[in-house]
CSV table of C-alpha atoms in Angstrom, one decimal:
chain,number,residue,atom,x,y,z
J,1439,MET,CA,-6.5,12.4,-66.7
J,1440,ASN,CA,-3.5,10.4,-67.2
J,1441,SER,CA,-0.5,12.5,-65.8
J,1442,TYR,CA,1.8,10.9,-68.3
J,1443,ASP,CA,3.0,11.5,-72.0
J,1444,ARG,CA,3.6,15.5,-70.2
J,1445,ASN,CA,6.4,15.7,-73.8
J,1446,GLY,CA,3.0,14.8,-75.5
J,1447,HIS,CA,4.2,11.9,-77.8
J,1448,LEU,CA,1.2,9.6,-77.8
J,1449,ASN,CA,-0.8,11.9,-79.9
J,1450,ARG,CA,-1.5,11.7,-83.9
J,1451,PHE,CA,-3.5,7.4,-84.0
J,1452,ASP,CA,-4.6,8.3,-86.8
J,1453,GLU,CA,-1.4,9.1,-88.8
J,1454,PHE,CA,0.1,5.4,-87.4
J,1455,ALA,CA,-3.2,3.6,-88.4
J,1456,PRO,CA,-2.4,0.0,-90.2
J,1457,VAL,CA,-2.4,0.9,-94.4
J,1458,LYS,CA,-6.6,-0.9,-95.4
J,1459,ARG,CA,-5.5,-2.9,-98.0
J,1460,SER,CA,-7.0,-5.5,-100.0
J,1461,ILE,CA,-7.0,-9.5,-100.3
J,1462,ASP,CA,-5.1,-8.9,-103.5
J,1463,ASP,CA,-2.7,-6.0,-102.7
J,1464,ILE,CA,-2.1,-8.3,-99.7
J,1465,VAL,CA,-1.2,-11.1,-101.5
J,1466,GLU,CA,0.7,-9.5,-104.1
J,1467,GLU,CA,2.7,-7.5,-101.4
J,1468,ALA,CA,3.6,-11.1,-99.7
J,1469,ILE,CA,4.6,-12.6,-102.6
J,1470,ALA,CA,7.2,-9.7,-102.9
J,1471,TYR,CA,7.7,-9.6,-100.0
J,1472,LYS,CA,8.7,-13.0,-99.8
J,1473,ASN,CA,11.3,-12.4,-102.8
J,1474,GLY,CA,13.0,-9.3,-101.2
J,1475,LYS,CA,11.6,-6.4,-102.6
J,1476,PRO,CA,11.4,-3.5,-101.3
J,1477,TYR,CA,8.1,-1.9,-99.8
J,1478,PRO,CA,8.1,1.7,-101.6
J,1479,GLU,CA,4.8,2.8,-100.2
J,1480,GLU,CA,5.9,2.4,-96.5
J,1481,PRO,CA,7.7,5.5,-95.4
J,1482,GLU,CA,10.7,5.4,-92.9
J,1483,PRO,CA,9.5,5.6,-89.0
J,1484,GLU,CA,8.9,9.1,-88.1
J,1485,LEU,CA,12.3,10.2,-85.8
J,1486,ILE,CA,10.3,11.9,-82.7
J,1487,LYS,CA,13.9,12.8,-81.2
J,1488,SER,CA,17.8,12.6,-80.6
J,1489,PHE,CA,19.7,11.6,-78.2
J,1490,ALA,CA,23.6,10.9,-77.7
J,1491,THR,CA,23.8,7.8,-80.0
J,1492,ALA,CA,20.5,6.8,-80.7
J,1493,ASP,CA,16.9,7.9,-82.4
J,1494,LEU,CA,13.5,7.0,-80.8
J,1495,VAL,CA,10.8,6.4,-83.4
J,1496,ARG,CA,7.6,5.7,-84.1
J,1497,TYR,CA,6.3,2.9,-86.5
J,1498,ARG,CA,3.1,2.6,-88.5
J,1499,LEU,CA,1.2,0.1,-87.3
J,1500,ASN,CA,1.3,-3.1,-89.1
J,1501,SER,CA,3.6,-2.5,-91.8
J,1502,ARG,CA,6.9,-4.2,-92.6
J,1503,ARG,CA,8.9,-2.2,-91.7
J,1504,LEU,CA,8.0,-2.6,-87.8
J,1505,ALA,CA,8.3,-6.0,-88.7
J,1506,ASP,CA,12.2,-6.1,-89.8
J,1507,ALA,CA,12.7,-4.4,-86.9
J,1508,TYR,CA,11.8,-7.0,-85.0
J,1509,LYS,CA,13.5,-9.4,-87.0
J,1510,ALA,CA,16.7,-7.3,-87.0
J,1511,MET,CA,17.2,-7.6,-82.7
J,1512,GLY,CA,16.0,-11.2,-83.1
J,1513,ASP,CA,12.9,-11.4,-81.8
J,1514,PRO,CA,10.8,-14.3,-83.4
J,1515,HIS,CA,7.9,-14.4,-80.8
J,1516,THR,CA,6.4,-10.8,-81.4
J,1517,ASP,CA,3.0,-10.6,-83.6
J,1518,PRO,CA,3.8,-7.4,-85.4
J,1519,TYR,CA,0.4,-7.1,-87.3
J,1520,ASP,CA,-2.2,-7.7,-84.2
J,1521,ASP,CA,-2.7,-4.3,-84.0
J,1522,THR,CA,-5.6,-3.4,-86.2
J,1523,SER,CA,-8.3,-3.8,-83.8
J,1524,ALA,CA,-7.1,-1.4,-80.5
J,1525,SER,CA,-5.1,1.5,-83.6
J,1526,TRP,CA,-6.5,3.6,-81.7
J,1527,ARG,CA,-5.1,3.5,-78.3
J,1528,MET,CA,-1.7,2.1,-79.4
J,1529,ALA,CA,2.1,3.0,-81.0
J,1530,ARG,CA,5.6,1.3,-81.4
J,1531,PHE,CA,8.0,3.8,-81.1
J,1532,GLY,CA,11.4,2.0,-82.2
J,1533,ILE,CA,14.7,3.4,-80.1
J,1534,VAL,CA,17.4,2.8,-82.8
J,1535,ASP,CA,20.9,3.1,-82.8
J,1536,ARG,CA,21.5,5.9,-86.2
J,1537,GLU,CA,24.9,5.2,-87.2
J,1538,ARG,CA,23.6,1.4,-87.2
J,1539,LYS,CA,20.3,2.0,-88.0
J,1540,GLU,CA,19.8,-1.3,-86.4
J,1541,PRO,CA,16.5,-0.9,-83.3
J,1542,ILE,CA,17.7,-1.2,-80.3
J,1543,ALA,CA,14.5,-2.5,-78.8
J,1544,ILE,CA,10.9,-1.6,-79.6
J,1545,LEU,CA,8.1,-0.2,-77.0
J,1546,ARG,CA,4.3,-1.2,-77.6
J,1547,VAL,CA,2.7,1.4,-75.8
J,1548,LEU,CA,-1.7,0.4,-75.0
J,1549,ASN,CA,-3.5,2.2,-73.7
J,1550,ASN,CA,-6.3,-0.5,-71.7
J,1551,PRO,CA,-9.7,0.5,-71.7
J,1552,ASN,CA,-10.7,-1.6,-68.6
J,1553,ARG,CA,-8.0,0.4,-66.6
J,1554,GLU,CA,-7.7,4.0,-65.4
J,1555,ARG,CA,-3.7,3.6,-65.8
J,1556,GLY,CA,-3.7,5.2,-68.2
J,1557,PHE,CA,-1.6,4.8,-71.4
J,1558,GLU,CA,1.3,1.6,-70.1
J,1559,ILE,CA,4.4,0.0,-71.6
J,1560,ALA,CA,3.2,-3.1,-72.7
J,1561,LEU,CA,5.5,-6.3,-73.5
J,1562,PRO,CA,9.0,-4.5,-74.7
J,1563,SER,CA,11.4,-6.4,-76.8
J,1564,PHE,CA,15.0,-5.4,-76.7
J,1565,SER,CA,17.7,-7.0,-79.3
J,1566,LYS,CA,19.7,-10.0,-78.4
J,1567,THR,CA,23.1,-7.8,-80.2
J,1568,ARG,CA,23.0,-4.8,-79.0
J,1569,LYS,CA,22.7,-2.4,-76.4
J,1570,LEU,CA,22.5,1.2,-75.2
J,1571,GLU,CA,24.2,2.5,-71.9
J,1572,PRO,CA,22.2,2.9,-69.7
J,1573,GLU,CA,22.2,6.3,-69.1
J,1574,GLU,CA,20.9,6.7,-72.3
J,1575,PHE,CA,18.1,4.6,-72.7
J,1576,LEU,CA,16.8,6.7,-68.9
J,1577,GLU,CA,17.0,9.6,-70.6
J,1578,ILE,CA,14.5,8.0,-73.6
J,1579,LEU,CA,12.6,6.5,-71.2
J,1580,GLN,CA,12.4,9.7,-69.5
J,1581,GLU,CA,11.2,11.4,-72.7
J,1582,LEU,CA,8.9,9.3,-73.8
J,1583,ASP,CA,7.3,9.2,-70.0
J,1584,VAL,CA,4.9,6.7,-70.3
J,1585,PRO,CA,4.8,3.8,-66.6
J,1586,PRO,CA,5.7,0.4,-67.6
J,1587,SER,CA,3.0,-2.0,-67.1
J,1588,ARG,CA,2.9,-4.2,-64.5
J,1589,ARG,CA,0.8,-7.1,-66.6
J,1590,ASN,CA,3.3,-9.0,-67.7
J,1591,GLY,CA,6.5,-8.2,-65.7
J,1592,GLU,CA,7.1,-5.2,-68.2
J,1593,ASP,CA,8.5,-3.4,-65.1
J,1594,HIS,CA,11.1,-5.8,-64.5
J,1595,ASP,CA,12.0,-5.9,-67.7
J,1596,PHE,CA,13.8,-2.9,-67.5
J,1597,VAL,CA,15.4,-3.6,-64.5
J,1598,ARG,CA,16.4,-7.0,-65.8
J,1599,HIS,CA,18.4,-5.6,-69.5
J,1600,TYR,CA,19.5,-1.9,-67.7
J,1601,ASP,CA,18.7,-0.8,-64.7
J,1602,ILE,CA,16.4,1.3,-64.7
J,1603,TRP,CA,13.0,1.1,-62.0
J,1604,HIS,CA,9.8,2.8,-62.8
J,1605,GLU,CA,9.9,4.7,-58.8
J,1606,ASP,CA,7.2,6.9,-57.6
J,1607,GLY,CA,6.0,7.8,-61.2
J,1608,GLU,CA,9.6,9.2,-62.9
J,1609,TRP,CA,12.2,6.8,-64.5
J,1610,VAL,CA,14.9,6.4,-62.6
J,1611,LEU,CA,19.5,4.4,-62.7
J,1612,LYS,CA,19.6,2.4,-59.9
J,1613,GLU,CA,22.9,0.1,-58.8
J,1614,PRO,CA,22.2,-3.9,-59.4
J,1615,ARG,CA,21.9,-6.3,-57.0
J,1616,HIS,CA,22.6,-9.9,-57.2
J,1617,LEU,CA,21.6,-12.9,-54.8
J,1618,VAL,CA,23.3,-16.3,-54.2
J,1619,VAL,CA,20.8,-19.2,-55.0
J,1620,TYR,CA,21.2,-22.9,-53.9
J,1621,ASN,CA,18.5,-25.3,-54.9
J,1622,PHE,CA,17.2,-28.3,-51.9
J,1623,HIS,CA,15.2,-30.8,-52.9
J,1624,SER,CA,13.3,-34.0,-51.0
J,1625,THR,CA,12.1,-36.7,-54.0
J,1626,CYS,CA,9.8,-39.6,-53.0
J,1627,PHE,CA,10.7,-42.3,-55.1
J,1628,SER,CA,7.3,-44.4,-54.1
J,1629,VAL,CA,6.3,-43.3,-57.3
J,1630,HIS,CA,6.8,-43.9,-61.4
J,1631,PRO,CA,8.6,-41.6,-62.4
J,1632,ALA,CA,9.7,-40.0,-58.9
J,1633,ILE,CA,8.3,-36.8,-58.6
J,1634,THR,CA,10.6,-34.0,-56.2
J,1635,ASP,CA,9.8,-30.9,-53.3
J,1636,THR,CA,12.5,-28.0,-54.8
J,1637,VAL,CA,13.2,-25.2,-52.1
J,1638,ASP,CA,15.3,-22.4,-53.5
J,1639,VAL,CA,17.5,-20.4,-51.3
J,1640,TYR,CA,19.0,-17.2,-51.9
J,1641,VAL,CA,21.8,-15.6,-49.6
J,1642,PRO,CA,23.1,-11.7,-49.9
J,1643,LEU,CA,26.1,-12.1,-52.9
J,1644,ASP,CA,29.5,-10.4,-51.1
J,1645,PRO,CA,31.7,-7.8,-53.7
J,1646,ASP,CA,34.4,-9.4,-52.0
J,1647,LYS,CA,33.5,-12.5,-52.5
J,1648,PRO,CA,32.4,-13.4,-56.0
J,1649,LEU,CA,31.4,-17.4,-56.9
J,1650,ASP,CA,33.5,-17.6,-60.2
J,1651,GLY,CA,37.0,-16.4,-57.1
J,1652,ASN,CA,37.9,-13.5,-59.9
J,1653,GLY,CA,39.1,-17.1,-61.8
J,1654,ASP,CA,40.9,-18.2,-59.5
J,1655,GLU,CA,39.8,-21.8,-59.8
J,1656,ASN,CA,40.3,-23.1,-55.5
J,1657,ALA,CA,38.9,-19.9,-55.0
J,1658,ALA,CA,35.7,-20.2,-56.8
J,1659,TYR,CA,35.9,-23.3,-54.6
J,1660,TRP,CA,35.8,-22.3,-52.3
J,1661,THR,CA,33.8,-20.1,-52.3
J,1662,LYS,CA,31.3,-21.8,-54.0
J,1663,GLU,CA,31.0,-23.5,-50.1
J,1664,HIS,CA,31.1,-20.4,-48.9
J,1665,TYR,CA,27.4,-19.2,-49.6
J,1666,ARG,CA,26.3,-23.3,-49.3
J,1667,ASN,CA,27.1,-24.0,-45.9
J,1668,LEU,CA,25.7,-19.9,-46.2
J,1669,ALA,CA,22.8,-21.3,-47.4
J,1670,HIS,CA,21.5,-24.8,-45.5
J,1671,ALA,CA,22.1,-22.0,-42.5
J,1672,LYS,CA,19.2,-20.4,-43.9
J,1673,PHE,CA,17.6,-23.5,-44.4
J,1674,TRP,CA,17.6,-24.8,-41.6
J,1675,ASP,CA,16.4,-21.7,-40.1
J,1676,MET,CA,13.4,-21.8,-42.2
J,1677,GLY,CA,12.4,-24.8,-40.9
J,1678,VAL,CA,11.2,-27.1,-43.9
J,1679,HIS,CA,12.7,-29.6,-43.1
J,1680,THR,CA,10.4,-30.3,-40.9
J,1681,ARG,CA,7.4,-30.0,-42.3
J,1682,GLY,CA,7.6,-34.1,-43.8
J,1683,ARG,CA,5.9,-35.6,-46.7
J,1684,PRO,CA,4.8,-39.3,-46.8
J,1685,GLY,CA,7.1,-41.0,-49.4
J,1686,PHE,CA,9.3,-38.0,-49.5
J,1687,SER,CA,13.1,-38.0,-48.5
J,1688,SER,CA,15.8,-36.2,-46.2
J,1689,TRP,CA,16.3,-33.1,-47.9
J,1690,VAL,CA,19.7,-32.2,-49.8
J,1691,GLY,CA,21.3,-29.3,-51.6
J,1692,TYR,CA,21.8,-29.9,-55.2
J,1693,GLY,CA,24.0,-28.1,-57.7
J,1694,ASP,CA,26.0,-25.2,-57.6
J,1695,PRO,CA,25.2,-22.3,-56.0
J,1696,LYS,CA,23.9,-19.6,-59.3
J,1697,VAL,CA,24.0,-15.3,-58.9
J,1698,VAL,CA,20.9,-13.9,-60.1
J,1699,LYS,CA,19.7,-10.4,-59.9
J,1700,VAL,CA,17.6,-8.8,-57.7
J,1701,THR,CA,14.6,-6.8,-60.6
J,1702,GLY,CA,11.9,-7.0,-57.5
J,1703,ALA,CA,11.1,-3.6,-55.3
J,1704,SER,CA,10.7,-4.9,-52.3
J,1705,LEU,CA,13.8,-7.7,-53.2
J,1706,TYR,CA,15.8,-5.2,-53.9
J,1707,GLN,CA,15.5,-3.1,-50.7
J,1708,GLU,CA,15.8,-5.4,-48.5
J,1709,CYS,CA,19.4,-6.6,-50.4
J,1710,GLU,CA,19.3,-3.5,-50.0
J,1711,PRO,CA,22.9,-1.7,-47.5
J,1712,VAL,CA,22.3,0.0,-44.0
J,1713,ALA,CA,23.6,2.9,-46.6
J,1714,ALA,CA,20.3,2.8,-48.7
J,1715,ALA,CA,21.3,2.9,-52.6
J,1716,GLN,CA,20.8,6.6,-54.3
J,1717,ALA,CA,18.3,6.7,-57.7
J,1718,LYS,CA,21.3,8.1,-60.3
J,1719,PRO,CA,19.9,12.0,-61.1
J,1720,GLY,CA,18.0,11.8,-64.4
J,1721,ILE,CA,16.4,14.8,-66.5
J,1722,GLU,CA,14.8,18.1,-65.6
J,1723,ARG,CA,11.8,16.9,-66.7
J,1724,LYS,CA,8.4,19.8,-68.2
J,1725,PRO,CA,6.1,20.2,-65.2
């Protein structure tokens, strides 16, 4: 039995299934849609619950309102019309700015019959122009109460956008962790075109030594040198340079150090300080 959906938002699949249309209906509506005409047969997405500034809503599958929501968020890649064969095990929820009526995120909830974990959020989509406060987004995810799929790195998506993790069956908000990455490469000029081996080395980001020098160009220059030196020391300790390949040049550092955000649990734990970062408290859960 699925231990999630404790708030009961994943029922009534028939009510949100795609509307069956004839070929003539589809052609007529496509022409009307292209000409910017409204689609009165499609109701507004159903309100599930309101929060501080946003609403959690549920879209009808294969609907134009769903397609418009993806378009408004700047997502040209997700196909909102591919749910027909899975309408009995799929739902699409939206997070919408209540005042502006702008979609902030769309969450595709899918139960894969070939897996035993039950419903999961698959391939979430986030607005390119609008964000919620992480605390409010956390509340919404806790209300929906569905875990992320990990098949395509969906758990990393929520960390990347909102610093929200799914741990021990619950959504939690954690402090972001960052690393400084520096690249080393070795080039083989014995082939044409030349080919390159690359190794990215990461070192901890010191909050007192931001890579941009807090806007001071001179400080930024020396800060970059600081992180390059740390990366060089770690690179030599790794022993990569001792594993030479015929035709390849010596290893050299390349480019500027860059800051990356940690989105994986094992690496997050590795770069936590001695006093482990505590997840911010969530809201009270239903039993």
